[in-house]
Amino acid sequence: MFAVLKTGGKQYKVQSGDVLRVEKLAADAGETIQFNDVLMLGGDTTVLGAPTVAGAAVQATVIDQIKGEKLIHFVKRRRKHSSKRTKGHRQKLTLVRITDILASGADATGVKAAVGAGSVSTAADAAPAAKPAKKAAKAEAAPAAEAAGADDLKQLSGVGPALEKKLHEAGVTTFAQIAAWNADDIAAMDEKLSFKGRIEREGWVAQAQAKLAE
């Protein structure tokens, strides 16, 4: 028996015993998880989902949290800037072993659902009552950062009050922190704050280094 499941925006055809590398999941090594988005079941009888097969699931054991192969990205700016930069990125992945394929009864297993590590819904479900406290913490974070000698990050190209607030909430308050970023740090911050390449495009690291040299 085999199944076609969906996770991390990709589809995988799996059988019991298969080992998969999928987009990073919110689970620890040794945990049992359950993929509930099953698009098709195959074997003696083929069942197609609409879009998913009701009651079907694929269970797996988390082997480890790993990183994929390093990808090299070469960036060349448009004319008049004449700058080039090469950066690398390693995608965070989860290694799992398929243990069981359920044709029905998935809702009653009680096994933890496989959810992406960056899922907004996971964070919301984990601590719904903590929202007011979080807002209060954010309100206190700004004056605390100023008292600690935070730099005016709005001096960086493209950084306004809203972006500066995002950086403060991520723990970035000084030019020294930004100046020390390497390619992996930039990629992680880009992904965490959804900057969509703004850090690289605006040249924040070089600007921060220049501010420190003044």
XYZ file of N, CA and C in Angstrom:
642
model
N 0.849 -1.197 0.000
C 0.000 0.000 0.000
C 0.883 1.245 0.000
N 0.475 2.253 -0.783
C 1.211 3.504 -0.795
C 0.238 4.667 -0.656
N 0.822 5.839 -0.362
C 0.010 7.044 -0.230
C 0.751 8.213 -0.852
N -0.003 9.207 -1.272
C 0.567 10.473 -1.733
C 0.164 11.533 -0.722
N 1.146 12.091 -0.027
C 0.856 13.094 1.003
C 1.409 14.452 0.578
N 0.902 15.468 1.246
C 1.351 16.830 0.953
C 1.866 17.475 2.234
N 3.064 18.060 2.156
C 3.627 18.806 3.282
C 4.637 19.804 2.757
N 4.675 20.977 3.360
C 5.627 22.003 2.937
C 5.456 22.438 1.503
N 4.226 22.336 0.963
C 3.972 22.745 -0.407
C 4.427 21.731 -1.441
N 4.857 20.544 -1.013
C 5.323 19.508 -1.946
C 4.528 18.225 -1.720
N 4.515 17.372 -2.751
C 3.827 16.096 -2.667
C 4.842 14.963 -2.694
N 4.580 13.908 -1.901
C 5.489 12.775 -1.801
C 4.690 11.476 -1.904
N 5.183 10.546 -2.723
C 4.609 9.207 -2.775
C 5.404 8.344 -1.797
N 4.741 7.732 -0.808
C 5.450 7.034 0.260
C 4.866 5.652 0.511
N 5.723 4.786 1.056
C 5.326 3.474 1.548
C 5.916 3.303 2.941
N 5.413 2.342 3.678
C 5.939 2.073 5.009
C 7.425 1.723 4.910
N 8.244 2.383 5.756
C 9.684 2.152 5.761
C 10.478 3.185 4.994
N 9.814 3.998 4.168
C 10.521 5.026 3.399
C 11.081 6.097 4.334
N 12.225 6.662 3.941
C 12.830 7.779 4.675
C 12.735 9.021 3.791
N 12.189 10.095 4.345
C 11.965 11.331 3.583
C 12.677 12.510 4.219
N 13.060 13.471 3.361
C 13.524 14.780 3.829
C 12.438 15.778 3.439
N 11.804 16.380 4.436
C 10.714 17.319 4.173
C 11.051 18.678 4.779
N 10.276 19.689 4.403
C 10.453 21.018 4.977
C 10.357 20.924 6.501
N 11.157 21.734 7.198
C 11.288 21.640 8.657
C 9.933 21.595 9.358
N 9.782 20.597 10.231
C 8.561 20.422 11.009
C 8.801 20.769 12.474
N 7.740 21.156 13.155
C 7.824 21.477 14.583
C 7.729 20.178 15.375
N 8.837 19.433 15.441
C 8.869 18.151 16.148
C 10.306 17.820 16.510
N 10.482 17.054 17.579
C 11.809 16.650 18.037
C 12.135 15.243 17.561
N 13.424 14.930 17.507
C 13.866 13.596 17.115
C 13.259 12.546 18.049
N 12.740 11.469 17.465
C 12.120 10.406 18.250
C 10.611 10.525 18.369
N 10.060 11.693 18.055
C 8.611 11.885 18.140
C 7.896 11.182 16.994
N 6.662 10.769 17.251
C 5.790 10.228 16.206
C 4.841 11.325 15.762
N 4.756 11.522 14.463
C 3.895 12.576 13.914
C 2.969 11.971 12.868
N 1.962 12.748 12.496
C 0.964 12.245 11.552
C 0.689 13.284 10.470
N 0.859 12.886 9.217
C 0.535 13.737 8.071
C -0.931 13.490 7.716
N -1.741 14.515 7.841
C -3.185 14.358 7.613
C -3.630 14.766 6.209
N -2.746 15.424 5.454
C -3.102 15.807 4.086
C -2.694 14.694 3.125
N -3.549 13.698 3.003
C -3.307 12.559 2.106
C -4.147 12.758 0.846
N -3.486 12.870 -0.298
C -4.167 13.165 -1.559
C -4.645 11.908 -2.267
N -3.961 10.779 -2.010
C -4.337 9.551 -2.692
C -3.841 8.343 -1.917
N -4.600 7.259 -1.965
C -4.187 5.974 -1.427
C -4.157 4.973 -2.566
N -3.112 4.146 -2.606
C -2.996 3.157 -3.667
C -2.696 1.786 -3.110
N -2.951 0.772 -3.924
C -2.736 -0.614 -3.504
C -3.733 -1.484 -4.222
N -4.445 -2.336 -3.475
C -5.482 -3.161 -4.094
C -6.591 -2.291 -4.663
N -6.881 -1.203 -3.941
C -7.906 -0.255 -4.396
C -7.329 1.154 -4.347
N -7.578 1.919 -5.383
C -7.080 3.293 -5.442
C -8.176 4.246 -4.976
N -7.804 5.129 -4.042
C -8.757 6.119 -3.524
C -8.176 7.504 -3.767
N -8.921 8.330 -4.481
C -8.491 9.695 -4.772
C -9.191 10.674 -3.840
N -8.451 11.633 -3.333
C -9.024 12.621 -2.439
C -9.701 13.740 -3.187
N -10.538 14.503 -2.476
C -11.234 15.618 -3.100
C -11.250 16.840 -2.172
N -10.127 17.515 -1.907
C -8.790 17.193 -2.433
C -8.035 16.154 -1.607
N -8.480 15.896 -0.335
C -7.784 14.915 0.492
C -8.720 13.742 0.785
N -8.135 12.621 1.164
C -8.914 11.424 1.485
C -9.380 11.533 2.938
N -10.690 11.547 3.145
C -11.252 11.704 4.492
C -10.846 10.541 5.390
N -10.330 10.877 6.580
C -9.974 9.867 7.558
C -8.637 9.197 7.336
N -7.959 9.515 6.238
C -6.670 8.882 5.941
C -5.529 9.711 6.509
N -4.421 9.043 6.805
C -3.249 9.734 7.342
C -2.013 8.862 7.133
N -0.858 9.493 7.240
C 0.424 8.785 7.181
C 1.183 9.112 8.454
N 1.597 8.098 9.193
C 2.345 8.308 10.419
C 3.828 8.073 10.183
N 4.656 8.832 10.899
C 6.102 8.737 10.711
C 6.810 9.045 12.021
N 8.055 8.600 12.108
C 8.906 8.894 13.259
C 9.975 9.888 12.823
N 10.155 10.946 13.616
C 11.172 11.944 13.302
C 12.548 11.371 13.639
N 13.436 11.347 12.634
C 14.792 10.832 12.837
C 15.713 11.937 13.329
N 15.659 13.100 12.649
C 16.562 14.195 13.025
C 16.145 15.472 12.319
N 16.603 16.600 12.855
C 16.477 17.900 12.196
C 17.813 18.172 11.503
N 17.805 18.390 10.191
C 19.035 18.510 9.423
C 19.000 19.759 8.543
N 20.091 19.982 7.831
C 20.164 21.045 6.830
C 20.468 20.423 5.474
N 19.901 20.999 4.424
C 20.138 20.507 3.080
C 21.492 20.949 2.548
N 21.738 20.611 1.294
C 22.992 20.991 0.664
C 23.076 22.516 0.542
N 24.305 23.019 0.573
C 24.494 24.462 0.482
C 24.257 24.928 -0.952
N 23.416 25.941 -1.085
C 23.120 26.521 -2.388
C 23.836 27.859 -2.505
N 24.509 28.077 -3.609
C 25.230 29.321 -3.844
C 24.382 30.243 -4.707
N 24.192 31.458 -4.217
C 23.383 32.452 -4.921
C 24.257 33.648 -5.273
N 24.386 33.918 -6.565
C 25.212 35.034 -7.019
C 24.304 36.207 -7.370
N 24.570 37.349 -6.762
C 23.752 38.547 -6.980
C 24.602 39.629 -7.634
N 24.138 40.123 -8.764
C 24.816 41.232 -9.433
C 23.811 42.368 -9.574
N 24.155 43.519 -9.035
C 23.235 44.652 -9.069
C 23.195 45.264 -10.472
N 22.158 46.057 -10.709
C 21.991 46.675 -12.023
C 23.088 47.713 -12.289
N 23.087 48.236 -13.494
C 24.098 49.220 -13.874
C 24.155 50.403 -12.908
N 25.296 51.023 -12.861
C 25.611 52.196 -12.038
C 25.949 51.833 -10.591
N 25.610 50.615 -10.187
C 25.968 50.187 -8.831
C 27.243 49.356 -8.855
N 27.410 48.573 -9.921
C 28.608 47.754 -10.143
C 29.063 46.985 -8.898
N 28.118 46.383 -8.209
C 28.493 45.569 -7.053
C 27.998 44.145 -7.264
N 28.763 43.186 -6.763
C 28.420 41.769 -6.890
C 28.606 41.099 -5.531
N 27.798 40.106 -5.269
C 27.946 39.395 -4.007
C 27.500 37.943 -4.190
N 28.242 37.055 -3.568
C 27.895 35.643 -3.573
C 27.519 35.236 -2.152
N 26.389 34.577 -2.027
C 25.973 34.135 -0.693
C 25.467 32.694 -0.761
N 25.528 32.012 0.373
C 25.097 30.627 0.434
C 23.891 30.463 1.344
N 23.158 29.395 1.117
C 21.986 29.116 1.958
C 21.821 27.611 2.093
N 21.500 27.154 3.317
C 21.213 25.740 3.561
C 19.803 25.633 4.150
N 18.912 24.998 3.409
C 17.529 24.874 3.839
C 17.409 23.943 5.041
N 16.619 24.337 6.038
C 16.386 23.492 7.201
C 15.343 22.423 6.843
N 15.663 21.171 7.147
C 14.813 20.038 6.790
C 14.592 19.126 7.992
N 13.587 18.281 7.881
C 13.331 17.265 8.895
C 13.395 15.897 8.224
N 14.157 14.995 8.818
C 14.307 13.635 8.301
C 13.323 12.726 9.037
N 12.428 12.065 8.290
C 11.407 11.217 8.906
C 11.393 9.835 8.266
N 10.937 8.843 9.046
C 10.756 7.480 8.518
C 9.273 7.132 8.593
N 8.689 6.756 7.459
C 7.274 6.397 7.411
C 7.063 5.074 8.144
N 6.113 5.067 9.080
C 5.869 3.859 9.875
C 4.528 3.201 9.566
N 3.532 3.998 9.175
C 2.201 3.411 8.967
C 1.372 4.292 8.044
N 0.523 3.647 7.251
C -0.416 4.359 6.384
C -1.824 3.948 6.810
N -2.613 4.930 7.225
C -3.969 4.670 7.703
C -4.980 5.055 6.635
N -5.844 4.098 6.282
C -6.879 4.378 5.291
C -8.076 5.070 5.930
N -8.225 4.918 7.249
C -9.343 5.540 7.958
C -8.997 5.658 9.438
N -9.825 6.410 10.167
C -9.659 6.525 11.610
C -8.535 7.428 12.061
N -8.031 8.298 11.199
C -6.907 9.168 11.556
C -7.267 10.123 12.687
N -8.534 10.555 12.746
C -8.945 11.538 13.755
C -8.881 10.983 15.176
N -8.937 9.653 15.307
C -9.012 9.050 16.640
C -7.669 8.529 17.150
N -6.596 8.757 16.412
C -5.298 8.193 16.820
C -4.654 8.961 17.962
N -4.907 10.263 18.047
C -4.284 11.086 19.083
C -2.827 11.403 18.823
N -2.328 11.074 17.622
C -0.932 11.345 17.281
C -0.789 12.798 16.846
N 0.319 13.427 17.255
C 0.585 14.833 16.939
C 0.621 15.064 15.434
N -0.095 16.101 14.967
C -0.113 16.426 13.544
C 1.219 17.024 13.111
N 1.633 16.697 11.892
C 2.872 17.240 11.337
C 2.607 18.669 10.866
N 3.227 19.632 11.534
C 3.014 21.055 11.221
C 4.355 21.713 10.971
N 4.410 22.571 9.975
C 5.646 23.282 9.653
C 6.128 24.129 10.811
N 7.456 24.208 10.973
C 8.037 24.952 12.098
C 7.718 26.433 12.024
N 7.507 26.965 10.820
C 7.235 28.395 10.685
C 5.759 28.721 10.593
N 4.904 27.763 10.921
C 3.463 27.975 10.799
C 2.965 29.000 11.807
N 2.227 29.985 11.323
C 1.666 31.013 12.205
C 0.587 30.413 13.087
N -0.182 29.456 12.514
C -1.272 28.855 13.286
C -0.746 28.083 14.477
N 0.450 27.465 14.339
C 1.029 26.720 15.453
C 1.318 27.644 16.626
N 1.913 28.796 16.347
C 2.236 29.753 17.409
C 0.964 30.286 18.058
N -0.078 30.508 17.240
C -1.327 31.031 17.779
C -2.012 30.010 18.666
N -1.977 28.712 18.244
C -2.615 27.658 19.033
C -1.852 27.373 20.320
N -0.524 27.525 20.281
C 0.312 27.173 21.424
C 0.096 28.118 22.607
N -0.137 29.420 22.327
C -0.283 30.361 23.435
C -1.280 31.458 23.107
N -2.579 31.119 22.960
C -3.569 32.149 22.633
C -3.764 33.156 23.753
N -3.556 32.730 24.991
C -3.790 33.617 26.127
C -2.624 34.544 26.380
N -1.511 34.336 25.666
C -0.322 35.128 25.934
C -0.262 36.407 25.117
N -1.268 36.641 24.251
C -1.224 37.810 23.369
C -1.171 39.133 24.131
N -2.048 39.368 25.129
C -1.984 40.643 25.849
C -0.637 40.842 26.527
N -0.086 39.759 27.122
C 1.202 39.867 27.800
C 2.297 40.179 26.802
N 2.179 39.582 25.588
C 3.188 39.817 24.559
C 3.172 41.280 24.135
N 1.959 41.839 23.990
C 1.856 43.244 23.605
C 2.480 44.139 24.667
N 2.238 43.788 25.937
C 2.808 44.574 27.027
C 4.325 44.481 27.015
N 4.843 43.278 26.709
C 6.293 43.088 26.665
C 6.899 43.920 25.547
N 6.185 43.968 24.395
C 6.681 44.767 23.272
C 6.707 46.250 23.629
N 5.662 46.696 24.338
C 5.585 48.099 24.713
C 6.737 48.480 25.631
N 7.156 47.522 26.494
C 8.253 47.791 27.412
C 9.613 47.633 26.733
N 9.631 46.860 25.616
C 10.914 46.564 24.968
C 11.537 47.803 24.351
N 10.679 48.697 23.770
C 11.226 49.866 23.104
C 11.973 50.793 24.054
N 11.366 51.237 25.177
C 12.127 52.087 26.095
C 13.324 51.374 26.694
N 13.197 50.049 26.909
C 14.316 49.298 27.474
C 15.492 49.290 26.507
N 15.175 49.157 25.191
C 16.230 49.155 24.181
C 16.918 50.513 24.122
N 16.122 51.589 24.214
C 16.704 52.922 24.181
C 17.607 53.148 25.392
N 17.166 52.641 26.551
C 17.957 52.815 27.765
C 19.271 52.055 27.671
N 19.267 50.979 26.898
C 20.475 50.160 26.769
C 21.420 50.710 25.700
N 21.099 51.842 25.119
C 21.978 52.456 24.132
C 21.764 51.946 22.728
N 20.499 51.693 22.357
C 20.207 51.214 21.006
C 20.514 52.308 19.991
N 20.979 51.877 18.800
C 21.258 52.822 17.720
C 19.971 53.186 16.983
N 20.024 54.289 16.259
C 18.887 54.705 15.437
C 18.957 53.943 14.116
N 18.301 52.798 14.057
C 18.383 51.944 12.865
C 17.672 52.563 11.661
N 16.899 53.618 11.887
C 16.235 54.296 10.770
C 17.237 54.999 9.860
N 18.492 55.081 10.290
C 19.526 55.662 9.436
C 19.924 54.725 8.302
N 19.525 53.456 8.401
C 19.805 52.506 7.328
C 18.827 52.728 6.183
N 19.289 52.503 4.962
C 18.464 52.707 3.777
C 17.223 51.822 3.824
N 16.049 52.443 3.627
C 14.803 51.696 3.564
C 14.203 51.328 4.897
N 14.826 51.737 6.011
C 14.309 51.392 7.336
C 13.516 52.570 7.901
N 12.229 52.339 8.104
C 11.377 53.332 8.736
C 11.004 52.875 10.136
N 10.096 53.570 10.790
C 9.685 53.187 12.150
C 9.144 51.756 12.245
N 8.376 51.337 11.219
C 7.790 49.996 11.259
C 8.857 48.910 11.185
N 9.824 49.075 10.255
C 10.891 48.077 10.127
C 11.804 48.097 11.344
N 12.058 49.299 11.876
C 12.896 49.390 13.066
C 12.229 48.643 14.228
N 10.902 48.755 14.333
C 10.177 48.056 15.391
C 10.319 46.545 15.235
N 10.226 46.072 13.967
C 10.394 44.636 13.712
C 11.775 44.156 14.129
N 12.787 44.957 13.815
C 14.162 44.587 14.171
C 14.332 44.549 15.684
N 13.775 45.543 16.374
C 13.861 45.569 17.841
C 13.204 44.330 18.447
N 12.028 43.962 17.901
C 11.316 42.794 18.418
C 12.114 41.515 18.190
N 12.962 41.514 17.136
C 13.812 40.351 16.850
C 15.123 40.401 17.625
N 15.284 41.433 18.471
C 16.493 41.530 19.287
C 17.635 42.275 18.622
N 17.374 42.917 17.478
C 18.414 43.664 16.763
C 18.238 45.145 17.077
N 19.205 45.732 17.809
C 19.061 47.121 18.245
C 20.275 47.989 17.910
N 21.369 47.399 17.448
C 22.584 48.186 17.211
C 23.169 47.923 15.830
N 23.962 48.896 15.350
C 24.675 48.734 14.081
C 25.700 47.608 14.177
N 26.272 47.418 15.365
C 27.294 46.381 15.550
C 26.724 44.993 15.262
N 25.482 44.761 15.671
C 24.855 43.457 15.418
C 24.697 43.215 13.921
N 24.216 44.229 13.206
C 23.989 44.094 11.765
C 25.312 43.972 11.020
N 26.319 44.730 11.445
C 27.625 44.698 10.790
C 28.274 43.328 10.878
N 27.912 42.562 11.905
C 28.528 41.248 12.126
C 27.777 40.115 11.419
N 26.675 40.403 10.741
C 25.907 39.359 10.075
C 26.705 38.720 8.952
N 26.631 37.380 8.858
C 27.186 36.678 7.704
C 26.031 36.247 6.801
N 26.348 35.487 5.751
C 25.315 35.105 4.782
C 24.196 34.300 5.424
N 24.551 33.392 6.341
C 23.525 32.582 7.009
C 22.642 33.435 7.909
N 23.252 34.412 8.603
C 22.477 35.308 9.468
C 21.478 36.116 8.647
N 21.947 36.610 7.484
C 21.085 37.421 6.619
C 19.918 36.584 6.117
N 20.210 35.352 5.669
C 19.151 34.475 5.167
C 18.135 34.161 6.265
N 18.623 33.900 7.474
C 17.729 33.582 8.589
C 16.844 34.774 8.950
N 17.441 35.989 8.996
C 16.666 37.177 9.342
C 15.674 37.522 8.232
N 16.083 37.315 6.964
C 15.190 37.526 5.828
C 13.947 36.649 5.956
N 14.189 35.383 6.311
C 13.081 34.433 6.431
C 12.229 34.731 7.654
N 12.875 35.061 8.764
C 12.153 35.295 10.018
C 11.236 36.501 9.929
N 11.709 37.586 9.304
C 10.951 38.840 9.272
C 10.319 39.120 7.909
N 10.409 38.148 6.977
C 9.807 38.297 5.638
C 10.278 39.569 4.939
N 11.594 39.808 4.966
C 12.150 40.999 4.333
C 12.295 40.850 2.821
N 12.186 39.631 2.300
C 12.225 39.359 0.865
C 13.467 39.943 0.197
N 14.613 39.726 0.805
C 15.871 40.170 0.200
C 16.227 41.617 0.455
N 15.459 42.308 1.304
C 15.697 43.741 1.543
C 17.088 43.986 2.131
N 17.526 43.114 3.038
C 18.818 43.314 3.698
C 19.940 43.370 2.658
N 19.928 42.391 1.750
C 20.952 42.320 0.706
C 20.800 43.471 -0.286
N 19.535 43.739 -0.661
C 19.248 44.744 -1.684
C 19.649 46.154 -1.238
N 19.379 46.462 0.019
C 19.666 47.800 0.525
C 21.103 47.933 1.048
N 21.800 46.802 1.216
C 23.184 46.859 1.689
C 23.310 47.285 3.135
N 22.451 46.731 4.019
C 22.462 47.133 5.428
C 23.781 46.821 6.118
N 24.375 45.665 5.803
C 25.601 45.274 6.494
C 26.708 46.290 6.219
N 26.880 46.668 4.948
C 27.905 47.646 4.586
C 27.612 49.001 5.230
N 26.338 49.391 5.255
C 25.976 50.672 5.864
C 26.260 50.662 7.368
N 25.935 49.533 8.023
C 26.184 49.429 9.460
C 27.665 49.488 9.771
N 28.485 48.841 8.936
C 29.925 48.872 9.107
C 30.459 50.295 8.934
N 29.876 51.025 7.981
C 30.281 52.414 7.763
C 29.905 53.290 8.961
N 28.733 53.026 9.554
C 28.315 53.795 10.734
C 29.255 53.569 11.904
N 29.711 52.314 12.059
C 30.640 52.005 13.152
C 32.002 52.671 12.947
N 32.365 52.862 11.666
C 33.673 53.453 11.363
C 33.671 54.968 11.502
N 32.503 55.561 11.605
C 32.428 57.043 11.705
C 32.984 57.537 13.052
